[in-house]
Amino acid sequence: MTALPWLDTQKLWFPDPEQALDDPDGLLAIGGDLSTDRLILAYQSGIFPWFSDDQPILWWSPNPRCVLFPSEIHIARSLRRTLNRQHFTITGDQAFSRVIRLCAQTRAEGTWITEDMIAAYSKLHRQGIAHSIEAWNPKNELVGGMYGIAMGRCFFGESMFSLETNASRVLMVHLARQLEEWGYRLMDCQVESDHLIRMGARTIPRTEFLSILKESVSQRPDHDHWDIQWRWPDPTQ
């Protein structure tokens, strides 16, 4: 087994993502820190942290990579009926702290969203790099949410939660349509799941993902503020 590089806090670098292990898929490096500069470099390089409280920081770049191209969002007939009812109101950056904590608290299988991770991504949020998307019911209760990283024309989804049926699916549709309108190339979903595949996500080779990232992560998107303006029904359809 190839020895994984240990990162220290004094030197800001990552190994080539193509050096990541096949088993476990995508494990690339260990250690380092969750500083803003290191996290920015990680996402720019197609790498993300994923670890639990009893582990050192683990850095990943899986192959293949699960992504959603915004124009490929799949709206099933049942979801279209839900969208037509306009039960949920979707917003951006209105409750980042609540969203990230609910993402941590509502995962039955446990969470990698440790207090250190919350602190690190909250700092990125204050710098305008990390963002939240919220779903509210008619009682103005927060019933769904997602947070992630926006860089250039790429959005890196980190985690989502749903407290009401269809809240996360409606949120995904609104986010995808908004990202498409803003000229984003892709939404990084990291690892494949049945839910994501049903929403239109698919896997692509890591080399293709890294190529798109290299082209897009430094391009300026077609918006200045993270404000979810897109509304259903889509006026262009």
PDB file of N, CA and C in Angstrom, residues 68-77 79-80 83 169 172-173 176-177 196-201:
ATOM      1  N   LEU A  68     -23.341  17.418 -10.924  1.00  0.00           N
ATOM      2  CA  LEU A  68     -24.601  17.775 -11.573  1.00  0.00           C
ATOM      3  C   LEU A  68     -24.338  18.972 -12.468  1.00  0.00           C
ATOM      4  N   PHE A  69     -24.523  18.794 -13.778  1.00  0.00           N
ATOM      5  CA  PHE A  69     -24.472  19.925 -14.685  1.00  0.00           C
ATOM      6  C   PHE A  69     -25.838  20.622 -14.584  1.00  0.00           C
ATOM      7  N   PRO A  70     -25.866  21.909 -14.247  1.00  0.00           N
ATOM      8  CA  PRO A  70     -27.133  22.568 -13.930  1.00  0.00           C
ATOM      9  C   PRO A  70     -28.244  22.362 -14.951  1.00  0.00           C
ATOM     10  N   SER A  71     -27.907  22.336 -16.234  1.00  0.00           N
ATOM     11  CA  SER A  71     -28.943  22.178 -17.268  1.00  0.00           C
ATOM     12  C   SER A  71     -29.534  20.780 -17.287  1.00  0.00           C
ATOM     13  N   GLU A  72     -28.899  19.834 -16.574  1.00  0.00           N
ATOM     14  CA  GLU A  72     -29.349  18.445 -16.592  1.00  0.00           C
ATOM     15  C   GLU A  72     -30.188  18.076 -15.373  1.00  0.00           C
ATOM     16  N   ILE A  73     -30.586  19.060 -14.568  1.00  0.00           N
ATOM     17  CA  ILE A  73     -31.421  18.757 -13.406  1.00  0.00           C
ATOM     18  C   ILE A  73     -32.680  18.027 -13.879  1.00  0.00           C
ATOM     19  N   HIS A  74     -33.003  16.940 -13.211  1.00  0.00           N
ATOM     20  CA  HIS A  74     -34.165  16.135 -13.615  1.00  0.00           C
ATOM     21  C   HIS A  74     -35.348  16.459 -12.707  1.00  0.00           C
ATOM     22  N   ILE A  75     -36.462  16.820 -13.319  1.00  0.00           N
ATOM     23  CA  ILE A  75     -37.672  17.155 -12.565  1.00  0.00           C
ATOM     24  C   ILE A  75     -38.719  16.091 -12.876  1.00  0.00           C
ATOM     25  N   ALA A  76     -38.887  15.144 -11.960  1.00  0.00           N
ATOM     26  CA  ALA A  76     -39.875  14.090 -12.135  1.00  0.00           C
ATOM     27  C   ALA A  76     -41.287  14.677 -12.090  1.00  0.00           C
ATOM     28  N   ARG A  77     -42.242  13.924 -12.604  1.00  0.00           N
ATOM     29  CA  ARG A  77     -43.623  14.417 -12.668  1.00  0.00           C
ATOM     30  C   ARG A  77     -44.154  14.771 -11.274  1.00  0.00           C
ATOM     31  N   LEU A  79     -42.412  15.642  -8.671  1.00  0.00           N
ATOM     32  CA  LEU A  79     -41.730  16.838  -8.186  1.00  0.00           C
ATOM     33  C   LEU A  79     -42.279  18.084  -8.878  1.00  0.00           C
ATOM     34  N   ARG A  80     -42.626  17.952 -10.154  1.00  0.00           N
ATOM     35  CA  ARG A  80     -43.201  19.089 -10.874  1.00  0.00           C
ATOM     36  C   ARG A  80     -44.515  19.528 -10.213  1.00  0.00           C
ATOM     37  N   LEU A  83     -43.600  21.466  -7.136  1.00  0.00           N
ATOM     38  CA  LEU A  83     -43.143  22.804  -7.510  1.00  0.00           C
ATOM     39  C   LEU A  83     -44.321  23.701  -7.881  1.00  0.00           C
ATOM     40  N   ARG A 169     -35.450  18.374  -2.486  1.00  0.00           N
ATOM     41  CA  ARG A 169     -35.584  18.243  -3.946  1.00  0.00           C
ATOM     42  C   ARG A 169     -35.979  19.581  -4.582  1.00  0.00           C
ATOM     43  N   MET A 172     -32.964  21.765  -4.581  1.00  0.00           N
ATOM     44  CA  MET A 172     -32.004  21.397  -5.624  1.00  0.00           C
ATOM     45  C   MET A 172     -32.417  21.951  -6.988  1.00  0.00           C
ATOM     46  N   VAL A 173     -33.701  21.904  -7.296  1.00  0.00           N
ATOM     47  CA  VAL A 173     -34.170  22.426  -8.582  1.00  0.00           C
ATOM     48  C   VAL A 173     -33.919  23.927  -8.666  1.00  0.00           C
ATOM     49  N   ALA A 176     -30.133  24.595  -8.993  1.00  0.00           N
ATOM     50  CA  ALA A 176     -29.604  24.253 -10.314  1.00  0.00           C
ATOM     51  C   ALA A 176     -30.014  25.278 -11.361  1.00  0.00           C
ATOM     52  N   ARG A 177     -31.272  25.677 -11.348  1.00  0.00           N
ATOM     53  CA  ARG A 177     -31.737  26.672 -12.319  1.00  0.00           C
ATOM     54  C   ARG A 177     -31.037  28.013 -12.120  1.00  0.00           C
ATOM     55  N   LEU A 196     -29.125  11.778  -5.527  1.00  0.00           N
ATOM     56  CA  LEU A 196     -28.500  12.689  -6.483  1.00  0.00           C
ATOM     57  C   LEU A 196     -28.680  12.207  -7.915  1.00  0.00           C
ATOM     58  N   ILE A 197     -28.544  10.903  -8.130  1.00  0.00           N
ATOM     59  CA  ILE A 197     -28.702  10.354  -9.474  1.00  0.00           C
ATOM     60  C   ILE A 197     -30.126  10.582  -9.980  1.00  0.00           C
ATOM     61  N   ARG A 198     -31.114  10.405  -9.100  1.00  0.00           N
ATOM     62  CA  ARG A 198     -32.498  10.655  -9.507  1.00  0.00           C
ATOM     63  C   ARG A 198     -32.732  12.123  -9.859  1.00  0.00           C
ATOM     64  N   MET A 199     -31.926  13.019  -9.272  1.00  0.00           N
ATOM     65  CA  MET A 199     -32.066  14.445  -9.568  1.00  0.00           C
ATOM     66  C   MET A 199     -31.300  14.865 -10.826  1.00  0.00           C
ATOM     67  N   GLY A 200     -30.594  13.925 -11.457  1.00  0.00           N
ATOM     68  CA  GLY A 200     -29.895  14.243 -12.692  1.00  0.00           C
ATOM     69  C   GLY A 200     -28.380  14.263 -12.594  1.00  0.00           C
ATOM     70  N   ALA A 201     -27.840  14.008 -11.415  1.00  0.00           N
ATOM     71  CA  ALA A 201     -26.387  13.959 -11.277  1.00  0.00           C
ATOM     72  C   ALA A 201     -25.836  12.716 -11.979  1.00  0.00           C
TER      73      ALA A 201
END
